[in-house]
CSV table of C-alpha atoms in Angstrom, one decimal:
chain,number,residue,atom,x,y,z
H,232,UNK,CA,-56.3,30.6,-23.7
H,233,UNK,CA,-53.2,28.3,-22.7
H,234,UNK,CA,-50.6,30.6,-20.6
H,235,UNK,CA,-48.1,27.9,-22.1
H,236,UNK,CA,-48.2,29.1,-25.2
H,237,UNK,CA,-49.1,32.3,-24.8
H,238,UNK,CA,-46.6,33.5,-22.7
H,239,UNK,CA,-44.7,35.7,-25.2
H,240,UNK,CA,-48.0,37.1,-26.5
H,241,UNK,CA,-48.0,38.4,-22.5
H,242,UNK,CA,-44.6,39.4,-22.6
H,243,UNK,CA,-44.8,41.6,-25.9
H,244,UNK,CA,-47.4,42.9,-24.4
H,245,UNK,CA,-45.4,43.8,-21.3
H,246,UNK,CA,-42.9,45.5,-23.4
H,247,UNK,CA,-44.9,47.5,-25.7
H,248,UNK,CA,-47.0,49.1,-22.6
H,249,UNK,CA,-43.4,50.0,-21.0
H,250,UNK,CA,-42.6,52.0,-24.1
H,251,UNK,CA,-46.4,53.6,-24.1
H,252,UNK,CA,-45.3,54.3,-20.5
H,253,UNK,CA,-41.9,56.0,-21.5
H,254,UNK,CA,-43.3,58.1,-24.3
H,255,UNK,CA,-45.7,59.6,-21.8
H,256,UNK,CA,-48.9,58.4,-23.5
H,257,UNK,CA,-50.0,55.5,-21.7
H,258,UNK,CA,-50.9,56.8,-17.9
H,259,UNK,CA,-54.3,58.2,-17.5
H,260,UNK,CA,-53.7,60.4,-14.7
H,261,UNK,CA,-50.5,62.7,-14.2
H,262,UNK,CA,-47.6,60.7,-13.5
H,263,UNK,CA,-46.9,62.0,-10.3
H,264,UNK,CA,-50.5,61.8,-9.1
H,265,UNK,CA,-51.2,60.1,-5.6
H,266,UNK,CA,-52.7,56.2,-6.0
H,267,UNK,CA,-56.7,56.6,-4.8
H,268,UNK,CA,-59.4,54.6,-4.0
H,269,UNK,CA,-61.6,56.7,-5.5
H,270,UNK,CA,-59.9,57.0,-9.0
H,271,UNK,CA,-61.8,56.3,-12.0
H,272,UNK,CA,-65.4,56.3,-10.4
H,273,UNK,CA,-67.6,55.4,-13.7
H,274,UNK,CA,-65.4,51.9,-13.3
H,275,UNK,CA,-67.6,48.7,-14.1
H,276,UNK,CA,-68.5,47.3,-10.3
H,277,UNK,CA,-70.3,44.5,-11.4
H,278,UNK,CA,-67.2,42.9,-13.2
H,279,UNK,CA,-66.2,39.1,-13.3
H,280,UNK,CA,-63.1,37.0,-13.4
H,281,UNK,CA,-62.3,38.3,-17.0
H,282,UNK,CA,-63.6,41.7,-17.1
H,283,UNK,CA,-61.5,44.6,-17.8
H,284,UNK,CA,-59.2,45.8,-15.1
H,285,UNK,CA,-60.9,48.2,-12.8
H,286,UNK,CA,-59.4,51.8,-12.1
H,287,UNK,CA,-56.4,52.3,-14.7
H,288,UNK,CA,-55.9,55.7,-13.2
H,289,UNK,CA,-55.1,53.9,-10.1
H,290,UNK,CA,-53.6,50.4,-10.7
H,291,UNK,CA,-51.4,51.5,-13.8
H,292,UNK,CA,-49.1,53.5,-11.4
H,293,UNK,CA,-49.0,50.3,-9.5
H,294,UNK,CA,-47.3,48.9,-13.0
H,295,UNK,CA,-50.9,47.1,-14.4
H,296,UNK,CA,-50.6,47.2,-18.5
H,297,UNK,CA,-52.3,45.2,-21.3
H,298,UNK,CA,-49.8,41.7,-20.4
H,299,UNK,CA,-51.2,42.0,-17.2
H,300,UNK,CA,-54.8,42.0,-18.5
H,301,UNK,CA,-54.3,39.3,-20.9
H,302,UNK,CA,-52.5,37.0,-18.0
H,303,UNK,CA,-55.9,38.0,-15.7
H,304,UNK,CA,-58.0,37.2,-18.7
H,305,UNK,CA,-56.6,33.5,-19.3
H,306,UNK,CA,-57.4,32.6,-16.0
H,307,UNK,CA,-59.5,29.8,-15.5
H,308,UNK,CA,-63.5,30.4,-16.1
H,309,UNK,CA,-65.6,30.1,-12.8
H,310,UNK,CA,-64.3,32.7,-10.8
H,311,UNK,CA,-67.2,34.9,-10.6
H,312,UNK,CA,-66.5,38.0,-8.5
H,313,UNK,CA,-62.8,38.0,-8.8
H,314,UNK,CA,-60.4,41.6,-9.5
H,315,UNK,CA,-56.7,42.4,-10.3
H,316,UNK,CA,-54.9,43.2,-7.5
H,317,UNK,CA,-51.3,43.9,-6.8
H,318,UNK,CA,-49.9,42.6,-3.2
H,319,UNK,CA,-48.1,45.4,-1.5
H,320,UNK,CA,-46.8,43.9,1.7
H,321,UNK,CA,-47.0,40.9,3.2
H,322,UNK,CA,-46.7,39.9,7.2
H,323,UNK,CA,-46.8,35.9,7.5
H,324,UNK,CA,-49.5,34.5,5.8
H,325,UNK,CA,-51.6,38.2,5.8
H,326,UNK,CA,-51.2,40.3,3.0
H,327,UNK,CA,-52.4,43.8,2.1
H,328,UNK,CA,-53.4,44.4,-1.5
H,329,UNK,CA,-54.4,47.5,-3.7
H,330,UNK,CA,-57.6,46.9,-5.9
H,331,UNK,CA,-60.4,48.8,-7.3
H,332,UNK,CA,-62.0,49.4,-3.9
H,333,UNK,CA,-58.7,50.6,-2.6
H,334,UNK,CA,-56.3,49.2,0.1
H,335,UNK,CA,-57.7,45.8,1.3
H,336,UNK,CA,-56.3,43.5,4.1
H,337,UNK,CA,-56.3,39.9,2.5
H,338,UNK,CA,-55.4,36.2,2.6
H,339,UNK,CA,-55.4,33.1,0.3
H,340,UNK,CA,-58.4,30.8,0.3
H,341,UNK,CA,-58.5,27.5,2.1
H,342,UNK,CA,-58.4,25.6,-1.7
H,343,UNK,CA,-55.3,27.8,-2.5
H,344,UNK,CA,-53.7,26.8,1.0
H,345,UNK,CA,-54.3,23.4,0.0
H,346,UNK,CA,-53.2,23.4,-3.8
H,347,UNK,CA,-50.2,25.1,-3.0
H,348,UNK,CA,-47.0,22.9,-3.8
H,349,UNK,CA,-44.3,24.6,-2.0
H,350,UNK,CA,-43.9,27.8,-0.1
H,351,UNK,CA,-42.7,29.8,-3.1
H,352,UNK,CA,-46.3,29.3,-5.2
H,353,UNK,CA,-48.2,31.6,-2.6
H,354,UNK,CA,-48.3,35.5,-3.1
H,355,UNK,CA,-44.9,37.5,-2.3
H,356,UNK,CA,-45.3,41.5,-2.5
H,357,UNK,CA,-45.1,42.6,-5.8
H,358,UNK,CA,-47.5,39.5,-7.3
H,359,UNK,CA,-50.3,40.2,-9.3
H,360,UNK,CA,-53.6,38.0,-7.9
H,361,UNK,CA,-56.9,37.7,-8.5
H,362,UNK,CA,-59.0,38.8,-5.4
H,363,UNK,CA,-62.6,38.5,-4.6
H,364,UNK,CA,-63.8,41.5,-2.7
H,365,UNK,CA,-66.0,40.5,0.2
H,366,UNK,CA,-68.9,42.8,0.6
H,367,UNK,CA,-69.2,45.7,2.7
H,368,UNK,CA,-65.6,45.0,4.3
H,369,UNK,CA,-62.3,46.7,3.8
H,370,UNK,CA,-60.4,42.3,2.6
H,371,UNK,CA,-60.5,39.9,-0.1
H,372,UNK,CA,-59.7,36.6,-0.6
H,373,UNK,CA,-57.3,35.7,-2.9
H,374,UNK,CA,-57.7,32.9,-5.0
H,375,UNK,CA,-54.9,33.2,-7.6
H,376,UNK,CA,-51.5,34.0,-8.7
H,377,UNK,CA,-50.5,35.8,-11.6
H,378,UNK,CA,-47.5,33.8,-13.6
H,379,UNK,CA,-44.5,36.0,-12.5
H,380,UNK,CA,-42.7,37.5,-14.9
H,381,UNK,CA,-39.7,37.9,-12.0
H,382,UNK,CA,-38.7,36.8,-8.9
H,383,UNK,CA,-35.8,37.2,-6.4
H,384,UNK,CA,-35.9,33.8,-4.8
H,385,UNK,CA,-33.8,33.4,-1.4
H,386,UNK,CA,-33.3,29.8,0.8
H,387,UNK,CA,-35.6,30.4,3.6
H,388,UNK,CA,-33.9,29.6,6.8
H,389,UNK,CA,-34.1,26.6,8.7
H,390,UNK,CA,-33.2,23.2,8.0
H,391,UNK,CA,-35.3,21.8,5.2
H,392,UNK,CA,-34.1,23.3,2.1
H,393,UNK,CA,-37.0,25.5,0.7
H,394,UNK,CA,-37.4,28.8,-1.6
H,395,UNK,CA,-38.5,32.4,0.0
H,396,UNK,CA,-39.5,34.7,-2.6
H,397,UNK,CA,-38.3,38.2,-1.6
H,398,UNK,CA,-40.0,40.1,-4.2
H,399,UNK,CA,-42.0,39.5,-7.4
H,400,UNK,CA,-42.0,41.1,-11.1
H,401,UNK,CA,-39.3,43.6,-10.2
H,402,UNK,CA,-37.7,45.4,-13.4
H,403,UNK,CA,-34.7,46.9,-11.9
H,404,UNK,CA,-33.3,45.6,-8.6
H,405,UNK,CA,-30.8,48.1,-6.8
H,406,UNK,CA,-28.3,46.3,-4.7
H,407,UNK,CA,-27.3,48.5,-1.9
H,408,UNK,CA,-24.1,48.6,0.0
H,409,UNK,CA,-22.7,51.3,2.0
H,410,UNK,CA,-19.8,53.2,1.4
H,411,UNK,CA,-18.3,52.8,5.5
H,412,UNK,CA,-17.3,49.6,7.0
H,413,UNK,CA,-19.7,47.3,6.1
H,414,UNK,CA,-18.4,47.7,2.6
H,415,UNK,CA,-18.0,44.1,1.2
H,416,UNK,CA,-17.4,43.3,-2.8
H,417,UNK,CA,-18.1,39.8,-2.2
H,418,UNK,CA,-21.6,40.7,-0.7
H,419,UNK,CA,-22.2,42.3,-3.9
H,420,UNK,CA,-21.2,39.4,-6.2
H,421,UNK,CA,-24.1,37.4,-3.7
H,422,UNK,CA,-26.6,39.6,-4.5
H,423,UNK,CA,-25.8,39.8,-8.1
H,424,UNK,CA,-26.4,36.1,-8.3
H,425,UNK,CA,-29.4,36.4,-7.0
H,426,UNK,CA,-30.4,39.6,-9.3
H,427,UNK,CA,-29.1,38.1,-12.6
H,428,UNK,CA,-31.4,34.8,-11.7
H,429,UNK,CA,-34.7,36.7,-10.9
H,430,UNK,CA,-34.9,37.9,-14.6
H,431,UNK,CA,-34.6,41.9,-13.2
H,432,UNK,CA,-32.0,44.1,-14.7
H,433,UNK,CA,-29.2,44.9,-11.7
H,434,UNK,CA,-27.9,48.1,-10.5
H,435,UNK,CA,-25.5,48.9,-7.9
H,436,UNK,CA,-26.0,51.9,-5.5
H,437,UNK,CA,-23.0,52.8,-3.3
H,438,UNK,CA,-24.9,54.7,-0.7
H,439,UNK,CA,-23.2,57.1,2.0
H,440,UNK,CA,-21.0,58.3,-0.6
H,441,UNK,CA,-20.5,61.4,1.8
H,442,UNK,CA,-18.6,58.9,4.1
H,443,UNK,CA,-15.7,57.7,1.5
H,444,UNK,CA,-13.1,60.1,0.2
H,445,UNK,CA,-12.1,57.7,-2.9
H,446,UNK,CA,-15.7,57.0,-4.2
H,447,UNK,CA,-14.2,56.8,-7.5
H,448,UNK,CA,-11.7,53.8,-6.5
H,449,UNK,CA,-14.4,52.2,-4.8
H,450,UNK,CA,-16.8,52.3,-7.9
H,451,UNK,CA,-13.5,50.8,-10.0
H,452,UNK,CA,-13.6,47.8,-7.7
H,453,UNK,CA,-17.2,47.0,-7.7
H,454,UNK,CA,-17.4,47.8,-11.6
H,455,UNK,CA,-14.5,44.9,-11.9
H,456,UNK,CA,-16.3,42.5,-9.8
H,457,UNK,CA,-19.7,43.1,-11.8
H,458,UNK,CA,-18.7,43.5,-15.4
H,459,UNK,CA,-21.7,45.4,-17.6
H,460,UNK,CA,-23.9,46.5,-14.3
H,461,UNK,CA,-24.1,49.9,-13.8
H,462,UNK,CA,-22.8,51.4,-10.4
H,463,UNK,CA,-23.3,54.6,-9.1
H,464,UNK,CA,-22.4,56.6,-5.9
H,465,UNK,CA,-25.1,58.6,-3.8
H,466,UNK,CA,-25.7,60.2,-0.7
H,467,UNK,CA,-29.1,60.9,0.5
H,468,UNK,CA,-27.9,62.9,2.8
H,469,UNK,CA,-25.6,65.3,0.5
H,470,UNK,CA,-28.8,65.1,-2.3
H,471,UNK,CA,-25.7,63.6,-4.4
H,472,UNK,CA,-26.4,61.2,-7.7
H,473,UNK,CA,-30.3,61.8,-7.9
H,474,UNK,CA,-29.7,62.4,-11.8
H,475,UNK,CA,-28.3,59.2,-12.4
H,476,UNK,CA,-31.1,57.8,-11.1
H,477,UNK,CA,-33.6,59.0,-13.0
H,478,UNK,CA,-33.3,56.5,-16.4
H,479,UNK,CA,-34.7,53.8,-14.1
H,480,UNK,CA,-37.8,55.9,-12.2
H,481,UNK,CA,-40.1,55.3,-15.6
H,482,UNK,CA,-43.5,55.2,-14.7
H,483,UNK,CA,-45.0,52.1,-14.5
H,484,UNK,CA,-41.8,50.4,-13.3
H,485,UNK,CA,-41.2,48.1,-10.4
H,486,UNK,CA,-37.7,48.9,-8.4
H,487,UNK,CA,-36.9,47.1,-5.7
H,488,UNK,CA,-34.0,47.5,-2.7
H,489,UNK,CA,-32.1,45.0,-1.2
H,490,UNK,CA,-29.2,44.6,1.0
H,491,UNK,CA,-27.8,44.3,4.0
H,492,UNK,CA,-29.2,45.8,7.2
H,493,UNK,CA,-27.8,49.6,7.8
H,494,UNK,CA,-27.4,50.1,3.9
H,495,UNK,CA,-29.4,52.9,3.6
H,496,UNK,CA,-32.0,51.5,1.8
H,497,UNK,CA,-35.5,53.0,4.0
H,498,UNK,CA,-33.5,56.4,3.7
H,499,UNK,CA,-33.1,56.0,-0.4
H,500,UNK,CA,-36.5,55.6,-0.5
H,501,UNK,CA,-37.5,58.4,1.8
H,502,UNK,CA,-35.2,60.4,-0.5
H,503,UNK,CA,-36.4,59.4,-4.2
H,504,UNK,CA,-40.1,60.0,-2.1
H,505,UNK,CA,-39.5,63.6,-1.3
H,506,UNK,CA,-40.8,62.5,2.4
H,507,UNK,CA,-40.6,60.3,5.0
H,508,UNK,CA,-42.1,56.9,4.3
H,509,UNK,CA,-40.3,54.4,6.4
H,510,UNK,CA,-38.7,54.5,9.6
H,511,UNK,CA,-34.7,54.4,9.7
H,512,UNK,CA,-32.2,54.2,12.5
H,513,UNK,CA,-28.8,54.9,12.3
H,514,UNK,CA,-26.1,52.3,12.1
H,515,UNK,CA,-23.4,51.0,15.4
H,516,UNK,CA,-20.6,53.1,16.0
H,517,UNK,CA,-18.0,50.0,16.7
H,518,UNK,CA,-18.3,47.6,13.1
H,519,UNK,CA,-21.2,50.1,10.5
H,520,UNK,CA,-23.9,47.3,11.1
H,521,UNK,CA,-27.4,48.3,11.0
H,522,UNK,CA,-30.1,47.9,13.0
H,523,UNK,CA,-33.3,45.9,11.8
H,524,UNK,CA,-35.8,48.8,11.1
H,525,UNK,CA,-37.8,47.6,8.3
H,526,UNK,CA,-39.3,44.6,9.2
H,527,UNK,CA,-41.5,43.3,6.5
H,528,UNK,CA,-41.1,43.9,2.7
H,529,UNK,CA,-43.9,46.7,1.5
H,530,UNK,CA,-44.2,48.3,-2.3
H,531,UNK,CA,-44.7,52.3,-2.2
H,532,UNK,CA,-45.9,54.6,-5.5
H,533,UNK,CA,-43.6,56.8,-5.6
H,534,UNK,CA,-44.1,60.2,-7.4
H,535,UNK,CA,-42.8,59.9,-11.0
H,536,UNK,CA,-45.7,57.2,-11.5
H,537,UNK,CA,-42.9,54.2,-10.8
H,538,UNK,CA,-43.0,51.9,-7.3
H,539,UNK,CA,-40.4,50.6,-5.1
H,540,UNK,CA,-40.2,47.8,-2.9
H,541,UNK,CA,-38.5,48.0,0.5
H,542,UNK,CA,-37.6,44.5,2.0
H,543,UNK,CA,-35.9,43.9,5.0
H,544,UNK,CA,-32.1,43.9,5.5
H,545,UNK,CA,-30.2,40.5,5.3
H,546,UNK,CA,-27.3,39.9,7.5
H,547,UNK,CA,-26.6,36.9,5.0
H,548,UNK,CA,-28.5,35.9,1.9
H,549,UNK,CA,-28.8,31.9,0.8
H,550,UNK,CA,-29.0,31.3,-2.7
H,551,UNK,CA,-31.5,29.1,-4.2
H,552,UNK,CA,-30.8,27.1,-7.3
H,553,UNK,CA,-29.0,30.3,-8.9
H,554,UNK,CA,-26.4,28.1,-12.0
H,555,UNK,CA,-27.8,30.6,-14.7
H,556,UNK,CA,-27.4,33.4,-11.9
H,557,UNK,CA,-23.7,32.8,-10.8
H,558,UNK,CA,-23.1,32.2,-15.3
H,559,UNK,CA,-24.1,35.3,-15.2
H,560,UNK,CA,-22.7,37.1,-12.4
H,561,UNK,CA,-19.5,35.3,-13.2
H,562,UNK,CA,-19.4,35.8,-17.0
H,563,UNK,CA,-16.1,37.0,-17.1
H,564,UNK,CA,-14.2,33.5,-15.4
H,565,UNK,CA,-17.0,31.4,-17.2
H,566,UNK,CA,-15.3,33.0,-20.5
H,567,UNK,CA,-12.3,32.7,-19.2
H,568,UNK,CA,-12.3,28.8,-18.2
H,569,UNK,CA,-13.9,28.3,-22.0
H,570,UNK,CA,-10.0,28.8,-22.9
H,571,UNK,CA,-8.9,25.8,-20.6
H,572,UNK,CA,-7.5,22.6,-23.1
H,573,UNK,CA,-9.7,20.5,-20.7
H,574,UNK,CA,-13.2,21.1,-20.5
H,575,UNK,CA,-13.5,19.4,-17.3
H,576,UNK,CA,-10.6,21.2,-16.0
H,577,UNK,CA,-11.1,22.3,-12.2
H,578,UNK,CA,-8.3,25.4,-12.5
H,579,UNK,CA,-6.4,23.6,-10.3
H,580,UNK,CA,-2.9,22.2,-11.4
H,581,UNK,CA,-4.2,21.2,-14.8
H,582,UNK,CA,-1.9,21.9,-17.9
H,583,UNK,CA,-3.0,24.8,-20.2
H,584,UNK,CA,-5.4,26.1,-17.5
H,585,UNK,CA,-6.3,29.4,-18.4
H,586,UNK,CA,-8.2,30.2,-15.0
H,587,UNK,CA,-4.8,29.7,-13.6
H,588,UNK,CA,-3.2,31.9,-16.0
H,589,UNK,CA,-5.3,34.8,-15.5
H,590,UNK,CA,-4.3,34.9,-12.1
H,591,UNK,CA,-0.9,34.7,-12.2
H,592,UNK,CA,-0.6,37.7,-14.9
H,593,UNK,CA,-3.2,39.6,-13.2
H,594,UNK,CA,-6.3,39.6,-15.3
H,595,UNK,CA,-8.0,37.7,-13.1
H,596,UNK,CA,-8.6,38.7,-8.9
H,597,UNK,CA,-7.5,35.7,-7.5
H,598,UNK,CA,-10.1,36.8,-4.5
H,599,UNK,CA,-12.7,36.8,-7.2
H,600,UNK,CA,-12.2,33.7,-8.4
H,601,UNK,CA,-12.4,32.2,-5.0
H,602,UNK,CA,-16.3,33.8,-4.5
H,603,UNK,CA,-17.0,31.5,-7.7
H,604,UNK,CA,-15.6,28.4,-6.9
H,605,UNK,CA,-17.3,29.3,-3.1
H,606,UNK,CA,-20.7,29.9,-4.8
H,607,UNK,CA,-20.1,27.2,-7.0
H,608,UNK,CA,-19.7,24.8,-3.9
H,609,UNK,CA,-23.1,26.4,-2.2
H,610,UNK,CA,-24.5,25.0,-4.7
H,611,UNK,CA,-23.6,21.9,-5.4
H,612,UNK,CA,-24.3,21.7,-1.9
H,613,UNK,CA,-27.8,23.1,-2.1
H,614,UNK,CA,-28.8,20.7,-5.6
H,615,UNK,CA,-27.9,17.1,-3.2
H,616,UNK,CA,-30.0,18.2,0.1
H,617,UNK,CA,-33.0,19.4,-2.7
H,618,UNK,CA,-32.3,16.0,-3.7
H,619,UNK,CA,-31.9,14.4,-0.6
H,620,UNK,CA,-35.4,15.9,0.8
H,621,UNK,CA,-37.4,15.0,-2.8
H,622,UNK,CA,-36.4,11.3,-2.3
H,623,UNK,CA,-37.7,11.2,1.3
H,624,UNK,CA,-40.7,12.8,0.0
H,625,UNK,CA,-41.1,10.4,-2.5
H,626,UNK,CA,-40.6,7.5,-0.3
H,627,UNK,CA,-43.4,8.7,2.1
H,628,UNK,CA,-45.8,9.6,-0.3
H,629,UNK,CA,-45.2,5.9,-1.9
H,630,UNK,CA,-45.5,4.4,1.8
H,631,UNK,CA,-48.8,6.0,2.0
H,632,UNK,CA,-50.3,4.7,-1.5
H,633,UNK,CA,-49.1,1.6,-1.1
H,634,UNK,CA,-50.8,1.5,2.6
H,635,UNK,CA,-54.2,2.8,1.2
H,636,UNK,CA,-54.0,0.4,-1.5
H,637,UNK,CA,-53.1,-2.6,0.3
H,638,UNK,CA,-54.6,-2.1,3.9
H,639,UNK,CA,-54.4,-4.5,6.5
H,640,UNK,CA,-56.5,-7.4,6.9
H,641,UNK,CA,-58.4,-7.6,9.8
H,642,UNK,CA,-57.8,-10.7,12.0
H,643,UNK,CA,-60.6,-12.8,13.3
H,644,UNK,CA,-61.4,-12.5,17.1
H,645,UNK,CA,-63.3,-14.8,19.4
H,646,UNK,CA,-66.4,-12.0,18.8
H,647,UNK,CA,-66.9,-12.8,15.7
C-alpha cells in the first residue's frame, strides 16, 4: 500500500470511527473506564509489524480507530516484532509510550536517529509509532512514525531557524488565556495562527472568569478578533462553563491546551479530570504571570473516554511557516483587502484601498490590522533565514561531494 495515495482512504476512515465513537457504539469498554495494562488479555502476543492492533479496550480511549490501523498496516514489510503505540510525554530525546504491554519508557533506534531529516520528523507526544517491545523490560524502541494527521508546529528557539512540534494529531486545540492581567487579544490571534495551521479545530477558553466582572465584553472582543471560533468563559474554581464543554469531550478525541504560563491550563485539566493530575502554582501578585509548573508536554485519558494534552506554558510563541494559518486567522482583512482596485496594494496610501477604509469607518480595528501586517512581517522574515540556512546547507553538502569525488592527489616524496 502507498500512503501517497492512500491517504484519504486513512482519513475516511478517521472520520467514520469518530462518528462510531459519537454514537456510543465503537468503544469496547465503558467510556469512562480507566486505560490498563491488563485490558483485553486473549490479545494476539505473538503479532508482527501488520497485525491487528493489540488491546482495543485500552488503546481506543487513547484515540486508535480503523485509519490508524490501516496507516500501521501500510508500513513497510520487515518489521517483525513491531506494535501501535501512542507517545504520551516526551522529556529530550526519552519518551514514554502506551502499548499493549502497558506504559513503556522508550526511544528512537539508532537508524531512525540517523534517517531523520530535521528535528520535527522524530516523535512529539500525541504521535502514533510503531514500537518494538524488548523482552522482559518495561521500554521499546521505536522505529517509526505514524504520518500525522495534525500538528502544532512552533520555531524552536535558538538561532538556526528550525520547527518544534508541540503536539501531534490534536482534534480540538483550546487556547487558553486568563481573564486578569495577563489578558492579551493579540496573544490570542498568535496562537490562532498557529491552531488554524496544525489542521485542529480552535477553541478559545477565557479561564478565571470569576476574576472579570464584564466576561461578556471580554468574550465580544476576543469573538471580533477570531471570527467563527467559538469562545467561552470558565472558572475552575466557581465549577462555571463545564456544559459548554462537553460537545468537544467525545470519546476518542485528542484535546490539547496551550497558552501562556499562569493560564490555568494544569488546573482545567485537573477540573475536566474530577482530580488532581498535575501540579499548579498560583500566579505573581505584581503583573498575573505564571510560574513554569508544567514542564514537559504529557497526554492524560480523561474520564469520558477523550485525552488531553498538557504542554508547557509559553511566554512567547514563534511561528513557523504559518501563510495558510495567518489566511485563516486573518480571514476577515484577507476578504477585506480582496476589495482593494490594486491587487498588490500594501493598504498604505493607495487609491481605492479598502483596508484603509475599513479603518477609518470603523469596520476594521486598526489594532487588528496592525497584528497582521506584524505577523505578516514574521514571516517574511522567517521564509529568507529558512532560505538563507538551506543555501548554506547546500553549499556544504556540494563542498563535500565534490571533495569525495575529486580528492587530492598525493604528491611524491623523497620515500618513494
Amino acid at each position: 500500500m502507498n500512503l501517497n495515495t492512500d491517504r484519504q482512504a486513512i482519513r475516511k476512515l478517521h472520520e467514520r470511527d469518530e462518528m462510531k465513537w459519537q454514537d456510543g457504539g465503537a468503544a469496547s469498554t465503558a467510556p469512562d473506564a480507566p486505560v490498563s495494562a491488563d485490558a483485553d488479555a486473549n490479545a494476539d502476543a505473538g503479532a508482527g509489524a501488520n497485525a491487528d492492533a493489540p488491546s482495543r479496550s485500552a488503546l481506543e480511549l487513547l484515540g486508535w480507530n480503523d485509519g490508524w490501523r490501516l496507516a500501521f498496516d501500510a508500513l513497510p514489510a520487515g518489521g517483525a516484532g513491531l506494535v501501535p503505540a501512542r507517545v504520551t510525554a516526551q522529556f529530550a530525546s526519552q519518551y514514554r509510550v502506551w502499548a499493549e504491554e502497558g506504559e513503556l519508557a522508550a526511544e528512537v533506534s539508532g537508524k531512525f536517529q540517523f534517517q531523520a531529516a530535521s528535528r520535527g520528523e522524530f516523535p512529539a507526544v500525541g504521535d502514533w509509532v510503531a514500537a518494538q517491545p524488548l523482552p522482559g523490560e518495561r521500554r521499546a524502541v521505536i522505529h517509526a512514525v505514524l504520518p500525522r494527521r495534525t500538528a502544532m508546529i512552533r520555531r524552536a528557539a535558538g538561532t538556526v531557524p528550525e520547527e518544534q512540534v508541540i503536539g501531534a494529531n490534536i482534534d480540538t486545540l483550546f487556547i487558553v488565556n486568563a481573564l486578569n492581567g495577563d489578558y492579551n487579544v493579540r496573544k490570542i490571534e498568535r496562537f490562532l495562527v498557529a491552531a488554524w495551521e496544525s489542521g485542529s479545530s480552535p477553541v478559545v477558553l477565557l479561564t478565571k472568569a470569576d476574576l472579570c466582572d464584564d466576561a461578556a465584553r471580554r468574550i465580544a472582543e476576543v469573538e471580533a478578533a477570531a471570527p467563527g471560533v467559538p469562545v467561552h468563559a470558565v472558572s475552575a474554581l466557581e465549577d462555571q462553563g463545564r456544559a459548554q464543554l462537553q460537545p468537544y469531550l467525545l470519546p476518542g478525541r485528542t484535546i490539547a491546551v496551550t497558552g501562556s504560563s499562569g493560564a490555568g491550563k494544569s488546573t482545567l485539566l485537573n477540573w475536566l479530570a474530577g482530580e488532581d493530575r498535575q501540579l499548579v502554582q498560583g500566579v505573581r501578585e505584581d503583573d498575573a504571570r505564571g510560574r513554569h509548573t508544567t514542564t514537559h508536554r504529557e497526554l492524560f485519558p480523561l474520564p469520558g473516554g477523550f485525552v488531553m494534552m498538557d504542554t508547557p506554558g509559553m511566554r512567547e510563541l514563534q511561528l513557523w511557516e504559518s501563510d495558510a494559518g495567518r489566511q485563516e486567522a486573518f480571514a476577515d482583512i484577507e476578504a477585506i483587502a480582496a476589495a482593494c482596485r490594486f491587487r498588490d496594494c500594501r493598504h498604505e496610501k493607495e487609491l481605492g484601498c479598502a483596508v484603509r477604509e475599513a479603518i477609518r469607518d470603523g469596520s476594521l480595528d486598526e489594532k487588528r490590522y496592525l497584528s497582521y501586517k506584524k505577523t505578516g512581517r514574521e514571516l517574511a522574515r522567517q521564509t529568507r533565514k529558512e532560505q538563507s540556512v538551506t543555501m548554506r546547507a547546500k553549499k556544504s553538502a556540494d563542498k563535500r561531494q565534490n571533495a569525495r569525488a575529486n580528492p587530492p592527489r598525493r604528491q611524491a616524496t623523497d620515500f618513494d
